[in-house]
Amino acid sequence: MLPFFDSSMLIVLPALALAFWAQMRVKSAYQSMSEVRSYAGLTGAQAARKILDQNGLRDVQVEAVEGSLTDHYDPRDRSVRLSEGIYDSSSLAAIGVAAHECGHAIQHSNSYAFLKFRHALLGPANLGSSLMMPMFLIGMLVQLPWLIDIGIALFSFAVLFHIVTLPVEFDASRRAMVQLNNGGYLASDELTGAKKVLNAAAWTYVAAALMALLQLIQLLFIRGRED
């Protein structure tokens, strides 16, 4: 039996439960707020363009991207990319998500420290996520503790990436709500609906960070048994 599928799996069960709950919550919030149209009638793309322009970010592009909830800000070419269900929709969910991605663009323009740190961690985190499992398993099979340790060390970059993501995402949502409130994009009673979607989405990042952290603890627990 592989070491990941023994009693040590109990360590990650809380994170699995939280991840499932978070996914259900964000799906419910998104679906319910996707059915509520904003009074102003702005689409996600239009709202994003106005927020960016009002913050002096006219060089940041707003583009459509395929998929559902694939919205993101790409700092490499300074583009806010909105999914099909957000770009052309005038729902409260669309406005909230578009404003959140603009929040990342504003972070970038302000040289927000955590965003810069997360971007620097992206390469090492991807490397750690892809190499951890093969290095750990090979190290276990051929009894090479140093290989196991390297795998764990590399995976720690992925854990740190998820942890640093938390302040980045929470701050982007905070900036989004400030923009929506001060810019008059949504009425006061509509702000609650947009915030509901952003708060639900935040829990998915919390779950991802907890999962990564508990996986690291699981690896250290298994490694400790080998000594």
mmCIF file of C-alpha atoms in Angstrom:
data_model
loop_
_atom_site.group_PDB
_atom_site.id
_atom_site.type_symbol
_atom_site.label_atom_id
_atom_site.label_comp_id
_atom_site.label_asym_id
_atom_site.label_seq_id
_atom_site.Cartn_x
_atom_site.Cartn_y
_atom_site.Cartn_z
ATOM 1 C CA MET A 1 0.000 0.000 0.000
ATOM 2 C CA LEU A 2 1.279 3.476 -0.840
ATOM 3 C CA PRO A 3 2.159 5.503 2.251
ATOM 4 C CA PHE A 4 -0.325 8.264 1.362
ATOM 5 C CA PHE A 5 -3.270 5.890 1.718
ATOM 6 C CA ASP A 6 -2.766 4.695 5.264
ATOM 7 C CA SER A 7 -3.816 6.179 8.587
ATOM 8 C CA SER A 8 -1.950 9.403 7.754
ATOM 9 C CA MET A 9 -4.816 10.268 5.394
ATOM 10 C CA LEU A 10 -6.756 11.281 8.501
ATOM 11 C CA ILE A 11 -4.543 14.358 8.635
ATOM 12 C CA VAL A 12 -5.949 15.798 5.400
ATOM 13 C CA LEU A 13 -9.607 14.863 5.920
ATOM 14 C CA PRO A 14 -10.527 18.238 7.509
ATOM 15 C CA ALA A 15 -9.176 20.049 4.468
ATOM 16 C CA LEU A 16 -11.064 17.739 2.119
ATOM 17 C CA ALA A 17 -14.284 18.446 3.992
ATOM 18 C CA LEU A 18 -13.656 22.193 3.945
ATOM 19 C CA ALA A 19 -12.838 22.116 0.225
ATOM 20 C CA PHE A 20 -16.095 20.303 -0.554
ATOM 21 C CA TRP A 21 -18.096 22.747 1.561
ATOM 22 C CA ALA A 22 -16.342 25.743 -0.016
ATOM 23 C CA GLN A 23 -17.049 24.513 -3.542
ATOM 24 C CA MET A 24 -20.710 24.014 -2.724
ATOM 25 C CA ARG A 25 -20.922 27.452 -1.150
ATOM 26 C CA VAL A 26 -19.304 29.297 -4.044
ATOM 27 C CA LYS A 27 -21.432 27.388 -6.552
ATOM 28 C CA SER A 28 -24.607 28.277 -4.660
ATOM 29 C CA ALA A 29 -23.660 31.948 -4.232
ATOM 30 C CA TYR A 30 -22.564 32.307 -7.851
ATOM 31 C CA GLN A 31 -25.699 30.687 -9.239
ATOM 32 C CA SER A 32 -28.061 32.723 -7.073
ATOM 33 C CA MET A 33 -26.344 36.061 -7.771
ATOM 34 C CA SER A 34 -26.005 35.240 -11.482
ATOM 35 C CA GLU A 35 -29.785 35.439 -11.687
ATOM 36 C CA VAL A 36 -29.944 38.951 -10.199
ATOM 37 C CA ARG A 37 -29.348 41.727 -12.730
ATOM 38 C CA SER A 38 -27.768 44.982 -11.606
ATOM 39 C CA TYR A 39 -29.861 48.132 -11.747
ATOM 40 C CA ALA A 40 -27.241 49.959 -13.828
ATOM 41 C CA GLY A 41 -27.148 47.158 -16.394
ATOM 42 C CA LEU A 42 -23.381 47.212 -16.873
ATOM 43 C CA THR A 43 -21.818 43.963 -18.046
ATOM 44 C CA GLY A 44 -18.805 42.510 -16.304
ATOM 45 C CA ALA A 45 -16.594 43.712 -19.154
ATOM 46 C CA GLN A 46 -18.016 47.233 -19.046
ATOM 47 C CA ALA A 47 -17.655 47.452 -15.276
ATOM 48 C CA ALA A 48 -14.059 46.223 -15.482
ATOM 49 C CA ARG A 49 -13.210 48.762 -18.167
ATOM 50 C CA LYS A 50 -14.657 51.631 -16.149
ATOM 51 C CA ILE A 51 -12.906 50.587 -12.926
ATOM 52 C CA LEU A 52 -9.575 50.282 -14.702
ATOM 53 C CA ASP A 53 -9.972 53.645 -16.467
ATOM 54 C CA GLN A 54 -10.950 55.403 -13.244
ATOM 55 C CA ASN A 55 -7.769 54.091 -11.643
ATOM 56 C CA GLY A 56 -5.549 55.256 -14.485
ATOM 57 C CA LEU A 57 -5.096 51.768 -15.912
ATOM 58 C CA ARG A 58 -6.195 52.413 -19.481
ATOM 59 C CA ASP A 59 -3.350 50.255 -20.777
ATOM 60 C CA VAL A 60 -4.758 47.165 -19.027
ATOM 61 C CA GLN A 61 -6.845 45.136 -21.466
ATOM 62 C CA VAL A 62 -10.176 43.440 -20.708
ATOM 63 C CA GLU A 63 -10.525 40.181 -22.617
ATOM 64 C CA ALA A 64 -12.933 37.249 -22.777
ATOM 65 C CA VAL A 65 -11.636 33.779 -21.941
ATOM 66 C CA GLU A 66 -13.266 30.385 -22.390
ATOM 67 C CA GLY A 67 -14.564 28.329 -19.502
ATOM 68 C CA SER A 68 -16.599 28.856 -16.350
ATOM 69 C CA LEU A 69 -15.106 30.884 -13.494
ATOM 70 C CA THR A 70 -11.754 30.992 -15.286
ATOM 71 C CA ASP A 71 -11.489 34.710 -14.542
ATOM 72 C CA HIS A 72 -8.015 35.999 -13.710
ATOM 73 C CA TYR A 73 -5.609 38.885 -14.015
ATOM 74 C CA ASP A 74 -2.427 38.196 -15.972
ATOM 75 C CA PRO A 75 0.372 40.493 -14.772
ATOM 76 C CA ARG A 76 2.657 39.404 -17.607
ATOM 77 C CA ASP A 77 0.695 41.227 -20.313
ATOM 78 C CA ARG A 78 -1.488 43.305 -17.977
ATOM 79 C CA SER A 79 -4.827 41.805 -18.955
ATOM 80 C CA VAL A 80 -8.033 41.216 -17.028
ATOM 81 C CA ARG A 81 -9.540 38.057 -18.465
ATOM 82 C CA LEU A 82 -13.199 37.336 -17.788
ATOM 83 C CA SER A 83 -14.982 34.044 -18.400
ATOM 84 C CA GLU A 84 -17.930 33.694 -20.733
ATOM 85 C CA GLY A 85 -20.455 33.879 -17.893
ATOM 86 C CA ILE A 86 -18.922 37.094 -16.559
ATOM 87 C CA TYR A 87 -17.818 39.081 -19.601
ATOM 88 C CA ASP A 88 -21.256 39.675 -21.162
ATOM 89 C CA SER A 89 -23.419 39.312 -18.041
ATOM 90 C CA SER A 90 -24.880 42.214 -16.071
ATOM 91 C CA SER A 91 -25.556 40.115 -12.978
ATOM 92 C CA LEU A 92 -24.361 40.967 -9.476
ATOM 93 C CA ALA A 93 -22.060 37.951 -9.638
ATOM 94 C CA ALA A 94 -20.483 39.207 -12.874
ATOM 95 C CA ILE A 95 -19.926 42.714 -11.522
ATOM 96 C CA GLY A 96 -18.401 41.371 -8.301
ATOM 97 C CA VAL A 97 -16.038 38.962 -10.038
ATOM 98 C CA ALA A 98 -14.978 41.568 -12.627
ATOM 99 C CA ALA A 99 -14.248 44.081 -9.875
ATOM 100 C CA HIS A 100 -12.212 41.462 -7.996
ATOM 101 C CA GLU A 101 -9.965 40.868 -11.007
ATOM 102 C CA CYS A 102 -9.555 44.615 -11.395
ATOM 103 C CA GLY A 103 -8.502 44.616 -7.759
ATOM 104 C CA HIS A 104 -5.518 42.480 -8.800
ATOM 105 C CA ALA A 105 -4.669 44.942 -11.567
ATOM 106 C CA ILE A 106 -4.747 47.771 -9.031
ATOM 107 C CA GLN A 107 -2.515 45.721 -6.718
ATOM 108 C CA HIS A 108 -0.055 45.307 -9.573
ATOM 109 C CA SER A 109 0.007 49.012 -10.368
ATOM 110 C CA ASN A 110 0.589 49.779 -6.676
ATOM 111 C CA SER A 111 3.382 47.176 -6.407
ATOM 112 C CA TYR A 112 1.469 45.322 -3.719
ATOM 113 C CA ALA A 113 4.131 43.313 -1.873
ATOM 114 C CA PHE A 114 2.203 40.072 -1.453
ATOM 115 C CA LEU A 115 1.287 40.000 -5.154
ATOM 116 C CA LYS A 116 4.943 40.427 -6.121
ATOM 117 C CA PHE A 117 5.947 37.714 -3.674
ATOM 118 C CA ARG A 118 3.300 35.322 -4.993
ATOM 119 C CA HIS A 119 4.411 35.919 -8.571
ATOM 120 C CA ALA A 120 8.018 35.182 -7.571
ATOM 121 C CA LEU A 121 6.890 31.936 -5.947
ATOM 122 C CA LEU A 122 4.912 30.720 -8.974
ATOM 123 C CA GLY A 123 7.793 28.917 -10.713
ATOM 124 C CA PRO A 124 9.164 27.169 -7.601
ATOM 125 C CA ALA A 125 5.622 26.286 -6.489
ATOM 126 C CA ASN A 126 4.763 24.652 -9.825
ATOM 127 C CA LEU A 127 8.071 22.784 -9.763
ATOM 128 C CA GLY A 128 7.468 21.591 -6.218
ATOM 129 C CA SER A 129 3.932 20.425 -6.968
ATOM 130 C CA SER A 130 5.030 18.416 -10.010
ATOM 131 C CA LEU A 131 8.189 16.869 -8.552
ATOM 132 C CA MET A 132 7.142 16.199 -4.969
ATOM 133 C CA MET A 133 5.180 12.990 -5.587
ATOM 134 C CA PRO A 134 7.691 11.161 -7.840
ATOM 135 C CA MET A 135 10.663 12.160 -5.679
ATOM 136 C CA PHE A 136 8.900 11.165 -2.474
ATOM 137 C CA LEU A 137 7.732 7.797 -3.816
ATOM 138 C CA ILE A 138 11.063 6.939 -5.425
ATOM 139 C CA GLY A 139 12.840 7.910 -2.247
ATOM 140 C CA MET A 140 10.528 5.634 -0.248
ATOM 141 C CA LEU A 141 10.905 2.689 -2.648
ATOM 142 C CA VAL A 142 14.695 2.751 -2.953
ATOM 143 C CA GLN A 143 15.321 3.951 0.601
ATOM 144 C CA LEU A 144 16.926 7.286 -0.203
ATOM 145 C CA PRO A 145 15.953 9.650 2.638
ATOM 146 C CA TRP A 146 17.732 12.605 1.025
ATOM 147 C CA LEU A 147 15.503 12.301 -2.053
ATOM 148 C CA ILE A 148 12.414 12.309 0.167
ATOM 149 C CA ASP A 149 13.697 15.416 1.928
ATOM 150 C CA ILE A 150 14.270 17.231 -1.358
ATOM 151 C CA GLY A 151 10.723 16.380 -2.450
ATOM 152 C CA ILE A 152 9.321 17.754 0.803
ATOM 153 C CA ALA A 153 11.479 20.878 0.559
ATOM 154 C CA LEU A 154 10.267 21.542 -2.976
ATOM 155 C CA PHE A 155 6.639 21.024 -1.961
ATOM 156 C CA SER A 156 7.073 23.623 0.781
ATOM 157 C CA PHE A 157 7.231 26.267 -1.975
ATOM 158 C CA ALA A 158 3.760 25.200 -3.129
ATOM 159 C CA VAL A 159 2.481 25.431 0.443
ATOM 160 C CA LEU A 160 3.970 28.905 0.835
ATOM 161 C CA PHE A 161 2.396 29.947 -2.484
ATOM 162 C CA HIS A 162 -1.073 28.954 -1.229
ATOM 163 C CA ILE A 163 -0.541 30.769 2.063
ATOM 164 C CA VAL A 164 0.629 33.964 0.345
ATOM 165 C CA THR A 165 -2.388 33.727 -1.979
ATOM 166 C CA LEU A 166 -4.723 34.377 0.965
ATOM 167 C CA PRO A 167 -3.811 38.039 1.625
ATOM 168 C CA VAL A 168 -3.618 38.649 -2.142
ATOM 169 C CA GLU A 169 -7.169 37.398 -2.739
ATOM 170 C CA PHE A 170 -8.708 38.969 0.360
ATOM 171 C CA ASP A 171 -7.130 42.320 -0.477
ATOM 172 C CA ALA A 172 -8.362 42.126 -4.086
ATOM 173 C CA SER A 173 -11.906 41.561 -2.831
ATOM 174 C CA ARG A 174 -11.566 44.463 -0.395
ATOM 175 C CA ARG A 175 -10.398 46.720 -3.214
ATOM 176 C CA ALA A 176 -13.268 45.467 -5.384
ATOM 177 C CA MET A 177 -15.883 46.420 -2.807
ATOM 178 C CA VAL A 178 -14.313 49.876 -2.381
ATOM 179 C CA GLN A 179 -14.486 50.426 -6.144
ATOM 180 C CA LEU A 180 -18.068 49.212 -6.416
ATOM 181 C CA ASN A 181 -19.182 51.322 -3.479
ATOM 182 C CA ASN A 182 -17.326 54.546 -4.273
ATOM 183 C CA GLY A 183 -17.832 54.340 -8.025
ATOM 184 C CA GLY A 184 -21.577 53.879 -7.835
ATOM 185 C CA TYR A 185 -21.543 50.705 -9.912
ATOM 186 C CA LEU A 186 -24.017 49.006 -7.594
ATOM 187 C CA ALA A 187 -26.764 50.290 -5.338
ATOM 188 C CA SER A 188 -26.335 49.798 -1.599
ATOM 189 C CA ASP A 189 -28.669 46.806 -1.528
ATOM 190 C CA GLU A 190 -26.786 45.226 -4.455
ATOM 191 C CA LEU A 191 -23.397 45.429 -2.736
ATOM 192 C CA THR A 192 -24.447 42.667 -0.352
ATOM 193 C CA GLY A 193 -25.061 40.281 -3.253
ATOM 194 C CA ALA A 194 -21.667 40.986 -4.841
ATOM 195 C CA LYS A 195 -19.930 40.611 -1.485
ATOM 196 C CA LYS A 196 -21.675 37.282 -0.949
ATOM 197 C CA VAL A 197 -20.062 35.885 -4.092
ATOM 198 C CA LEU A 198 -16.606 37.216 -3.186
ATOM 199 C CA ASN A 199 -16.810 35.914 0.377
ATOM 200 C CA ALA A 200 -17.821 32.466 -0.857
ATOM 201 C CA ALA A 201 -14.945 32.421 -3.344
ATOM 202 C CA ALA A 202 -12.519 33.368 -0.580
ATOM 203 C CA TRP A 203 -13.266 30.125 1.236
ATOM 204 C CA THR A 204 -11.962 28.128 -1.731
ATOM 205 C CA TYR A 205 -8.559 29.772 -1.237
ATOM 206 C CA VAL A 206 -8.678 29.051 2.489
ATOM 207 C CA ALA A 207 -9.461 25.408 1.739
ATOM 208 C CA ALA A 208 -6.631 25.175 -0.803
ATOM 209 C CA ALA A 209 -4.130 26.645 1.657
ATOM 210 C CA LEU A 210 -5.265 24.315 4.430
ATOM 211 C CA MET A 211 -5.077 21.322 2.106
ATOM 212 C CA ALA A 212 -1.520 22.169 1.070
ATOM 213 C CA LEU A 213 -0.438 22.731 4.666
ATOM 214 C CA LEU A 214 -1.954 19.477 5.912
ATOM 215 C CA GLN A 215 -0.436 17.573 2.988
ATOM 216 C CA LEU A 216 2.959 18.906 4.048
ATOM 217 C CA ILE A 217 2.293 17.768 7.611
ATOM 218 C CA GLN A 218 1.285 14.357 6.263
ATOM 219 C CA LEU A 219 4.543 14.098 4.312
ATOM 220 C CA LEU A 220 6.570 15.036 7.382
ATOM 221 C CA PHE A 221 4.637 12.483 9.438
ATOM 222 C CA ILE A 222 5.372 9.713 6.923
ATOM 223 C CA ARG A 223 8.997 10.814 6.668
ATOM 224 C CA GLY A 224 9.327 10.668 10.454
ATOM 225 C CA ARG A 225 8.174 7.055 10.526
ATOM 226 C CA GLU A 226 11.026 6.086 8.223
ATOM 227 C CA ASP A 227 13.713 7.158 10.706
#
